[in-house]
């Protein structure tokens, strides 16, 4: 039967696009190299009709399917398990931009389009596709949609969910739902679009999407502020909302230890104010102005002046040009790399209501210092969205590998308990995948879990789509 | 058993809050007086626990439930049917504002809060809750969420869906889903929130919500532009996006015949440019500025200057003060009333991709003129969202009542066929209710309908919540 399925798949997509031999690492290993599976085959359909035919063939054979885009996810959601029975359905060949509609401020694109290419397509049309995140050079929009990716522009433009007007989806039965409407208002039944977005390939396979575009700002300015406390950073955020309105497109906070790692491992990046011992946090602000650079600069200066008077900012620089702005952003973007240079660490992607972030950080910092002596907290993230990458670096002395082996579970537990205490989420923008299935069981409401299982059962009764991701496998 | 249920309901909510006698018109008749049902009882719980207990009692008795807010819906979705077996569950007693969190830019409110009151609560906190629509003085936020209401600020702030971060919902089994997180990022499983939003009380009963707040703009200006064609209106919209960015908070188009009705029946409202015979459309623009009124005025003037040069605007006025601005908005808001003064008409709430609106209007105008001689088209709406209220007024001569009786179905068919041809939606912001169930069956994709039915079956297997709304009753 295995051979019959492979033969059928070859007939559907062509011999060259069914991979069963050779080095399949790119499809079988996850981005962070935490896990490696074994694919029964990697199938690379070139059209929606082929995706539907592949799904039907797999359903006939009872073969589970793992949909995959750029395979850059951080929660182990797009690689096969170790059984060798799962078919990886890679969407990277489906990379057409089907339409750009400037008057409607939309574009319709296939799931395999690389995010950065879509940013470029929008720019060429004189418009902006604002989704932006670290993996943008290799992640695909299908994966962004399947995981409801976040990134650095969420404070203004929302998550991927908020940028999508319509979807084309292949159902677990191999039917095609043609939901690609470019409509900003459409109240014709249940919101299937948002159900598929963020479902991580467990309810259907997204093959195309109609996405929102925005006018390009006339100018974009970046500032770096030294702030005396997390409370001050939250106060600065409120002021920035008030002064800049929707021109506030970025608001990132970075703790002193995180910035110190960048200064140590990438000295060429020149972290502002790092020599001032009394600066516990840096804040990166971005102001995208629809008018002019002069206007953006005047608005930024007015904001910072108010902030100085208030005391929530002790020092600040506004980038003089694009290259300076990029340099400031590079500092923020290189924190994960500096962390890796420093050694092993435990990553968290949590969110808490913005108003409670100062209390959460104080509580969690003290808790970890007490319970896990010597840990170093690499705290940075999208404060404008209440989203922190509250990472825990192994102690400077001792065996980091042993620390992770012995302590990761307990550290996660401490952090997630703290998050729950402050009404937060243990997975803000990275999703559940396989990595956090148990955490979802532990922290999601039982009533919600029951509804999620009922929906999975209703749409994918045989459980063939990405089994064991988001929801635990049925016993 | 009927008496037993009523007794149980009285025990749960108190005698005074179970209505079975007297004049129940307010709960049994729909807003547009198209339909009237008969309630087995009207139950008015005062808390989420009471709602859950009422749902369990009704489930035990097999009694269908019709959730109801302000009962201002336009699609007959919140009144009981004629059978006398359905319990109306009115949420108007649940009107507490549970919390306002200024630093998090959120408020948590109960479903029965009247929309206008929530606008006021936000204003008192120095913030903005931007949802705004004609029924705001009596509609409730629970109803707004259940129907994903739109309104006049969607071009900037989105529909009700886009303003909601979390929900508290009583399930058809009488359990409470506590999903009231005020988080801007939370990827922990399927998006139940958006599934309940817009499901019109058929999947669960929304009892509370955490809503987004925004900074209040420093100034808001309104302008009225005379435009030579619908193409010109679409071009003006693109320019307004480019010039004003997110400060563009309103963009309404009104056809000459619609404005003529206002001029005829409400001459005190003084419609701009109505005496200029060659002006087929008026456009109302709103510019909410985070800086100052002077800045807003300068930006508006720069936009209008560019538009004059382009030729997409032939004349324009900018309101000098709040009272003038309100007067301009009154003209727009009074079109439905002027229509009613003129006589009977057939209402549509359609959307089309903005880029295709000029071609759609040309096509549909010609089609109706040819197929239904004498009809007069009252075309106005939220062009910024691609949403038109493309209404059809009975011919000036003849019996309007007979016209509606004989022609409504055919007119609807012609309009919906035209909408489908241009990739649009037959229900943009009003929902399905009971009125458009057949239309949904006819125009929604069969694949989508199958998934919707599976979801309904999964979450409400006995079909006790608002049966026959959104989806047809099972045979």
CSV table of N, CA and C in Angstrom, one decimal, chain A residues 150-263:
chain,number,residue,atom,x,y,z
A,150,UNK,N,3.4,37.0,14.7
A,150,UNK,CA,3.3,38.4,15.2
A,150,UNK,C,4.4,39.3,14.6
A,151,UNK,N,5.5,39.5,15.3
A,151,UNK,CA,6.6,40.3,14.8
A,151,UNK,C,6.6,41.7,15.4
A,152,UNK,N,7.3,42.6,14.7
A,152,UNK,CA,7.6,43.9,15.3
A,152,UNK,C,6.7,45.1,15.0
A,153,UNK,N,5.7,44.8,14.1
A,153,UNK,CA,4.8,45.9,13.7
A,153,UNK,C,3.4,45.7,14.3
A,154,UNK,N,3.2,44.8,15.2
A,154,UNK,CA,1.9,44.4,15.7
A,154,UNK,C,1.2,45.6,16.4
A,155,UNK,N,2.0,46.4,17.1
A,155,UNK,CA,1.4,47.5,17.9
A,155,UNK,C,0.5,48.4,16.9
A,156,UNK,N,0.9,48.5,15.7
A,156,UNK,CA,0.1,49.3,14.7
A,156,UNK,C,-0.8,48.5,13.8
A,157,UNK,N,-0.3,47.3,13.3
A,157,UNK,CA,-1.0,46.6,12.2
A,157,UNK,C,-1.6,45.3,12.7
A,158,UNK,N,-1.3,44.9,13.9
A,158,UNK,CA,-1.9,43.6,14.4
A,158,UNK,C,-1.1,42.4,14.0
A,159,UNK,N,-1.6,41.2,14.3
A,159,UNK,CA,-0.9,40.0,14.0
A,159,UNK,C,-1.3,39.6,12.6
A,160,UNK,N,-0.7,38.5,12.1
A,160,UNK,CA,-1.1,38.0,10.7
A,160,UNK,C,-2.6,37.9,10.5
A,161,UNK,N,-3.3,37.4,11.5
A,161,UNK,CA,-4.7,37.4,11.5
A,161,UNK,C,-5.4,38.7,11.0
A,162,UNK,N,-4.9,39.8,11.6
A,162,UNK,CA,-5.4,41.1,11.3
A,162,UNK,C,-5.1,41.6,9.9
A,163,UNK,N,-4.2,40.9,9.2
A,163,UNK,CA,-3.8,41.3,7.9
A,163,UNK,C,-4.4,40.5,6.8
A,164,UNK,N,-5.3,39.6,7.1
A,164,UNK,CA,-5.9,38.7,6.1
A,164,UNK,C,-7.4,38.9,6.0
A,165,UNK,N,-7.8,39.0,4.7
A,165,UNK,CA,-9.2,39.2,4.5
A,165,UNK,C,-9.9,37.9,4.0
A,166,UNK,N,-9.1,37.0,3.3
A,166,UNK,CA,-9.7,35.8,2.8
A,166,UNK,C,-8.7,34.7,2.6
A,167,UNK,N,-9.2,33.5,2.6
A,167,UNK,CA,-8.3,32.3,2.4
A,167,UNK,C,-8.9,31.3,1.4
A,168,UNK,N,-8.0,30.6,0.8
A,168,UNK,CA,-8.3,29.4,0.0
A,168,UNK,C,-7.7,28.3,0.8
A,169,UNK,N,-8.5,27.3,1.1
A,169,UNK,CA,-8.1,26.2,2.0
A,169,UNK,C,-8.5,24.8,1.4
A,170,UNK,N,-7.6,23.9,1.5
A,170,UNK,CA,-8.0,22.5,1.2
A,170,UNK,C,-8.4,21.8,2.5
A,171,UNK,N,-9.6,21.3,2.5
A,171,UNK,CA,-10.1,20.7,3.7
A,171,UNK,C,-9.5,19.3,3.9
A,172,UNK,N,-9.6,18.7,5.1
A,172,UNK,CA,-9.1,17.3,5.3
A,172,UNK,C,-9.8,16.3,4.4
A,173,UNK,N,-10.9,16.6,3.8
A,173,UNK,CA,-11.6,15.7,2.9
A,173,UNK,C,-11.1,16.0,1.5
A,174,UNK,N,-10.1,16.9,1.3
A,174,UNK,CA,-9.6,17.1,0.0
A,174,UNK,C,-10.5,18.0,-0.9
A,175,UNK,N,-11.4,18.7,-0.3
A,175,UNK,CA,-12.2,19.7,-1.0
A,175,UNK,C,-11.5,21.1,-0.9
A,176,UNK,N,-11.9,22.0,-1.8
A,176,UNK,CA,-11.3,23.3,-1.8
A,176,UNK,C,-12.3,24.3,-1.4
A,177,UNK,N,-12.0,25.0,-0.3
A,177,UNK,CA,-12.9,26.1,0.1
A,177,UNK,C,-12.3,27.4,-0.5
A,178,UNK,N,-13.1,28.0,-1.4
A,178,UNK,CA,-12.7,29.2,-2.1
A,178,UNK,C,-13.2,30.4,-1.4
A,179,UNK,N,-12.4,30.8,-0.4
A,179,UNK,CA,-12.8,32.0,0.4
A,179,UNK,C,-11.9,33.2,0.3
A,180,UNK,N,-11.5,33.4,-1.0
A,180,UNK,CA,-10.5,34.5,-1.2
A,180,UNK,C,-11.1,35.8,-1.4
A,181,UNK,N,-12.2,36.2,-0.8
A,181,UNK,CA,-12.8,37.5,-1.0
A,181,UNK,C,-11.9,38.6,-0.5
A,182,UNK,N,-11.8,39.7,-1.2
A,182,UNK,CA,-11.1,40.8,-0.7
A,182,UNK,C,-12.0,41.8,-0.1
A,183,UNK,N,-12.8,41.4,0.8
A,183,UNK,CA,-13.9,42.3,1.4
A,183,UNK,C,-13.5,42.6,2.8
A,184,UNK,N,-13.7,43.9,3.2
A,184,UNK,CA,-13.5,44.3,4.5
A,184,UNK,C,-14.7,44.1,5.4
A,185,UNK,N,-15.8,43.8,4.8
A,185,UNK,CA,-17.1,43.5,5.6
A,185,UNK,C,-17.7,42.4,4.9
A,186,UNK,N,-18.0,41.3,5.6
A,186,UNK,CA,-18.6,40.1,5.0
A,186,UNK,C,-19.2,39.3,6.1
A,187,UNK,N,-20.4,39.5,6.5
A,187,UNK,CA,-21.1,38.8,7.6
A,187,UNK,C,-22.0,37.7,7.0
A,188,UNK,N,-21.4,36.7,6.4
A,188,UNK,CA,-22.2,35.6,5.8
A,188,UNK,C,-21.9,34.3,6.4
A,189,UNK,N,-22.2,34.1,7.7
A,189,UNK,CA,-22.0,32.9,8.4
A,189,UNK,C,-20.8,32.9,9.3
A,190,UNK,N,-20.4,31.7,9.8
A,190,UNK,CA,-19.3,31.6,10.8
A,190,UNK,C,-18.0,32.0,10.2
A,191,UNK,N,-17.1,32.5,11.1
A,191,UNK,CA,-15.8,33.0,10.6
A,191,UNK,C,-14.8,31.9,10.5
A,192,UNK,N,-14.9,31.2,9.4
A,192,UNK,CA,-14.0,30.1,9.1
A,192,UNK,C,-12.6,30.6,8.9
A,193,UNK,N,-12.5,31.8,8.3
A,193,UNK,CA,-11.1,32.3,8.0
A,193,UNK,C,-10.3,32.3,9.3
A,194,UNK,N,-10.8,32.9,10.4
A,194,UNK,CA,-10.0,33.0,11.6
A,194,UNK,C,-9.9,31.7,12.3
A,195,UNK,N,-10.8,30.8,12.0
A,195,UNK,CA,-10.6,29.4,12.6
A,195,UNK,C,-9.4,28.7,12.0
A,196,UNK,N,-9.2,28.9,10.7
A,196,UNK,CA,-8.0,28.3,10.1
A,196,UNK,C,-6.7,29.0,10.4
A,197,UNK,N,-6.8,30.3,10.5
A,197,UNK,CA,-5.6,31.1,10.9
A,197,UNK,C,-5.2,30.7,12.3
A,198,UNK,N,-4.0,30.3,12.5
A,198,UNK,CA,-3.6,29.9,13.9
A,198,UNK,C,-3.8,28.5,14.2
A,199,UNK,N,-4.4,27.7,13.3
A,199,UNK,CA,-4.7,26.3,13.6
A,199,UNK,C,-3.6,25.4,13.3
A,200,UNK,N,-2.5,25.9,12.8
A,200,UNK,CA,-1.2,25.2,12.6
A,200,UNK,C,-1.4,23.9,11.7
A,201,UNK,N,-2.2,24.1,10.7
A,201,UNK,CA,-2.3,23.0,9.7
A,201,UNK,C,-3.1,21.8,10.3
A,202,UNK,N,-3.8,21.9,11.4
A,202,UNK,CA,-4.5,20.8,11.9
A,202,UNK,C,-6.0,20.7,11.5
A,203,UNK,N,-6.5,21.8,10.8
A,203,UNK,CA,-7.9,21.8,10.4
A,203,UNK,C,-8.0,21.8,8.9
A,204,UNK,N,-7.0,22.3,8.2
A,204,UNK,CA,-7.1,22.4,6.8
A,204,UNK,C,-5.7,23.0,6.3
A,205,UNK,N,-5.5,22.9,5.0
A,205,UNK,CA,-4.2,23.4,4.4
A,205,UNK,C,-4.5,24.7,3.7
A,206,UNK,N,-3.9,25.8,4.2
A,206,UNK,CA,-4.1,27.1,3.5
A,206,UNK,C,-3.2,27.1,2.2
A,207,UNK,N,-3.9,27.3,1.1
A,207,UNK,CA,-3.1,27.3,-0.2
A,207,UNK,C,-3.0,28.7,-0.7
A,208,UNK,N,-3.8,29.7,-0.3
A,208,UNK,CA,-3.7,31.1,-0.8
A,208,UNK,C,-4.4,32.0,0.1
A,209,UNK,N,-4.1,33.3,0.0
A,209,UNK,CA,-4.7,34.2,0.9
A,209,UNK,C,-4.9,35.6,0.3
A,210,UNK,N,-5.9,36.3,0.6
A,210,UNK,CA,-6.0,37.7,0.2
A,210,UNK,C,-5.6,38.6,1.4
A,211,UNK,N,-4.6,39.4,1.2
A,211,UNK,CA,-4.0,40.1,2.3
A,211,UNK,C,-4.2,41.6,2.2
A,212,UNK,N,-4.2,42.3,3.4
A,212,UNK,CA,-4.4,43.8,3.4
A,212,UNK,C,-3.1,44.5,3.0
A,213,UNK,N,-3.2,45.5,2.3
A,213,UNK,CA,-2.0,46.4,2.1
A,213,UNK,C,-2.3,47.8,2.7
A,214,UNK,N,-1.3,48.5,2.9
A,214,UNK,CA,-1.4,49.8,3.5
A,214,UNK,C,-0.7,50.9,2.7
A,215,UNK,N,-1.0,52.1,2.8
A,215,UNK,CA,-0.2,53.2,2.1
A,215,UNK,C,1.2,53.1,2.8
A,216,UNK,N,2.2,53.4,2.0
A,216,UNK,CA,3.6,53.5,2.5
A,216,UNK,C,3.7,54.8,3.3
A,217,UNK,N,4.3,54.8,4.5
A,217,UNK,CA,4.5,56.0,5.2
A,217,UNK,C,5.5,56.9,4.4
A,218,UNK,N,5.3,58.2,4.5
A,218,UNK,CA,6.2,59.1,3.9
A,218,UNK,C,7.6,59.1,4.5
A,219,UNK,N,7.6,58.8,5.8
A,219,UNK,CA,8.9,58.8,6.5
A,219,UNK,C,8.8,57.9,7.7
A,220,UNK,N,9.9,57.2,8.1
A,220,UNK,CA,9.9,56.4,9.3
A,220,UNK,C,11.1,56.7,10.1
A,221,UNK,N,10.9,57.0,11.3
A,221,UNK,CA,12.0,57.4,12.2
A,221,UNK,C,12.1,56.4,13.4
A,222,UNK,N,13.3,56.2,13.9
A,222,UNK,CA,13.5,55.3,15.0
A,222,UNK,C,14.2,56.1,16.1
A,223,UNK,N,13.8,55.9,17.3
A,223,UNK,CA,14.4,56.5,18.5
A,223,UNK,C,14.8,55.4,19.5
A,224,UNK,N,15.7,55.7,20.3
A,224,UNK,CA,16.1,54.8,21.4
A,224,UNK,C,16.1,55.6,22.7
A,225,UNK,N,15.3,55.1,23.7
A,225,UNK,CA,15.2,55.8,24.9
A,225,UNK,C,15.7,55.0,26.1
A,226,UNK,N,16.5,55.6,27.0
A,226,UNK,CA,16.9,55.0,28.2
A,226,UNK,C,15.8,55.2,29.2
A,227,UNK,N,15.2,54.2,29.8
A,227,UNK,CA,14.1,54.4,30.8
A,227,UNK,C,14.5,53.8,32.1
A,228,UNK,N,14.1,54.4,33.2
A,228,UNK,CA,14.5,54.0,34.6
A,228,UNK,C,13.9,52.8,35.2
A,229,UNK,N,12.8,52.3,34.5
A,229,UNK,CA,12.1,51.2,35.1
A,229,UNK,C,11.1,50.6,34.1
A,230,UNK,N,10.6,49.4,34.4
A,230,UNK,CA,9.5,48.9,33.5
A,230,UNK,C,8.2,49.7,33.6
A,231,UNK,N,8.0,50.2,34.8
A,231,UNK,CA,6.8,51.1,35.0
A,231,UNK,C,7.0,52.3,34.0
A,232,UNK,N,8.2,52.9,34.0
A,232,UNK,CA,8.4,54.0,33.2
A,232,UNK,C,8.2,53.7,31.7
A,233,UNK,N,8.6,52.5,31.3
A,233,UNK,CA,8.5,52.0,29.9
A,233,UNK,C,7.0,52.0,29.6
A,234,UNK,N,6.2,51.5,30.5
A,234,UNK,CA,4.7,51.4,30.2
A,234,UNK,C,4.1,52.8,30.1
A,235,UNK,N,4.6,53.7,31.0
A,235,UNK,CA,4.1,55.1,30.9
A,235,UNK,C,4.5,55.7,29.6
A,236,UNK,N,5.7,55.5,29.2
A,236,UNK,CA,6.2,56.0,27.9
A,236,UNK,C,5.3,55.5,26.7
A,237,UNK,N,4.9,54.2,26.8
A,237,UNK,CA,4.1,53.6,25.8
A,237,UNK,C,2.8,54.4,25.7
A,238,UNK,N,2.2,54.7,26.8
A,238,UNK,CA,0.9,55.4,26.8
A,238,UNK,C,1.1,56.8,26.2
A,239,UNK,N,2.2,57.5,26.6
A,239,UNK,CA,2.4,58.8,26.0
A,239,UNK,C,2.6,58.7,24.5
A,240,UNK,N,3.3,57.6,24.0
A,240,UNK,CA,3.6,57.5,22.6
A,240,UNK,C,2.3,57.3,21.8
A,241,UNK,N,1.4,56.4,22.4
A,241,UNK,CA,0.1,56.3,21.8
A,241,UNK,C,-0.6,57.6,21.7
A,242,UNK,N,-0.6,58.4,22.7
A,242,UNK,CA,-1.3,59.7,22.8
A,242,UNK,C,-0.7,60.6,21.7
A,243,UNK,N,0.6,60.7,21.7
A,243,UNK,CA,1.3,61.7,20.8
A,243,UNK,C,1.3,61.3,19.4
A,244,UNK,N,1.5,60.0,19.1
A,244,UNK,CA,1.8,59.6,17.8
A,244,UNK,C,0.6,58.9,17.1
A,245,UNK,N,-0.4,58.6,17.9
A,245,UNK,CA,-1.6,57.8,17.4
A,245,UNK,C,-1.1,56.6,16.6
A,246,UNK,N,-1.7,56.4,15.5
A,246,UNK,CA,-1.4,55.2,14.7
A,246,UNK,C,0.0,55.3,14.0
A,247,UNK,N,0.7,56.5,14.2
A,247,UNK,CA,2.0,56.5,13.6
A,247,UNK,C,3.0,55.7,14.5
A,248,UNK,N,2.6,55.3,15.6
A,248,UNK,CA,3.5,54.5,16.5
A,248,UNK,C,3.5,53.1,15.9
A,249,UNK,N,4.6,52.7,15.2
A,249,UNK,CA,4.6,51.4,14.6
A,249,UNK,C,5.5,50.4,15.2
A,250,UNK,N,6.3,50.8,16.2
A,250,UNK,CA,7.1,49.9,16.9
A,250,UNK,C,7.4,50.3,18.3
A,251,UNK,N,7.4,49.4,19.3
A,251,UNK,CA,7.7,49.8,20.7
A,251,UNK,C,8.3,48.5,21.3
A,252,UNK,N,9.6,48.5,21.4
A,252,UNK,CA,10.3,47.3,21.9
A,252,UNK,C,11.1,47.6,23.2
A,253,UNK,N,11.0,46.8,24.1
A,253,UNK,CA,11.7,47.0,25.4
A,253,UNK,C,12.9,46.0,25.5
A,254,UNK,N,14.0,46.4,26.0
A,254,UNK,CA,15.1,45.5,26.2
A,254,UNK,C,15.8,45.7,27.5
A,255,UNK,N,15.9,44.6,28.3
A,255,UNK,CA,16.6,44.7,29.6
A,255,UNK,C,18.1,44.8,29.5
A,256,UNK,N,18.6,45.4,30.6
A,256,UNK,CA,20.0,45.7,30.6
A,256,UNK,C,20.9,44.5,30.3
A,257,UNK,N,20.5,43.3,30.9
A,257,UNK,CA,21.4,42.1,30.7
A,257,UNK,C,21.4,41.7,29.3
A,258,UNK,N,20.2,41.7,28.6
A,258,UNK,CA,20.1,41.4,27.2
A,258,UNK,C,21.0,42.3,26.4
A,259,UNK,N,20.9,43.6,26.7
A,259,UNK,CA,21.7,44.6,25.9
A,259,UNK,C,23.2,44.4,26.2
A,260,UNK,N,23.5,44.0,27.4
A,260,UNK,CA,24.9,43.7,27.8
A,260,UNK,C,25.5,42.5,26.9
A,261,UNK,N,24.6,41.5,26.7
A,261,UNK,CA,25.1,40.4,25.8
A,261,UNK,C,25.4,40.9,24.4
A,262,UNK,N,24.6,41.8,23.9
A,262,UNK,CA,24.9,42.3,22.6
A,262,UNK,C,26.2,43.1,22.6
A,263,UNK,N,26.3,43.9,23.6
A,263,UNK,CA,27.5,44.8,23.7
A,263,UNK,C,28.8,43.9,23.8
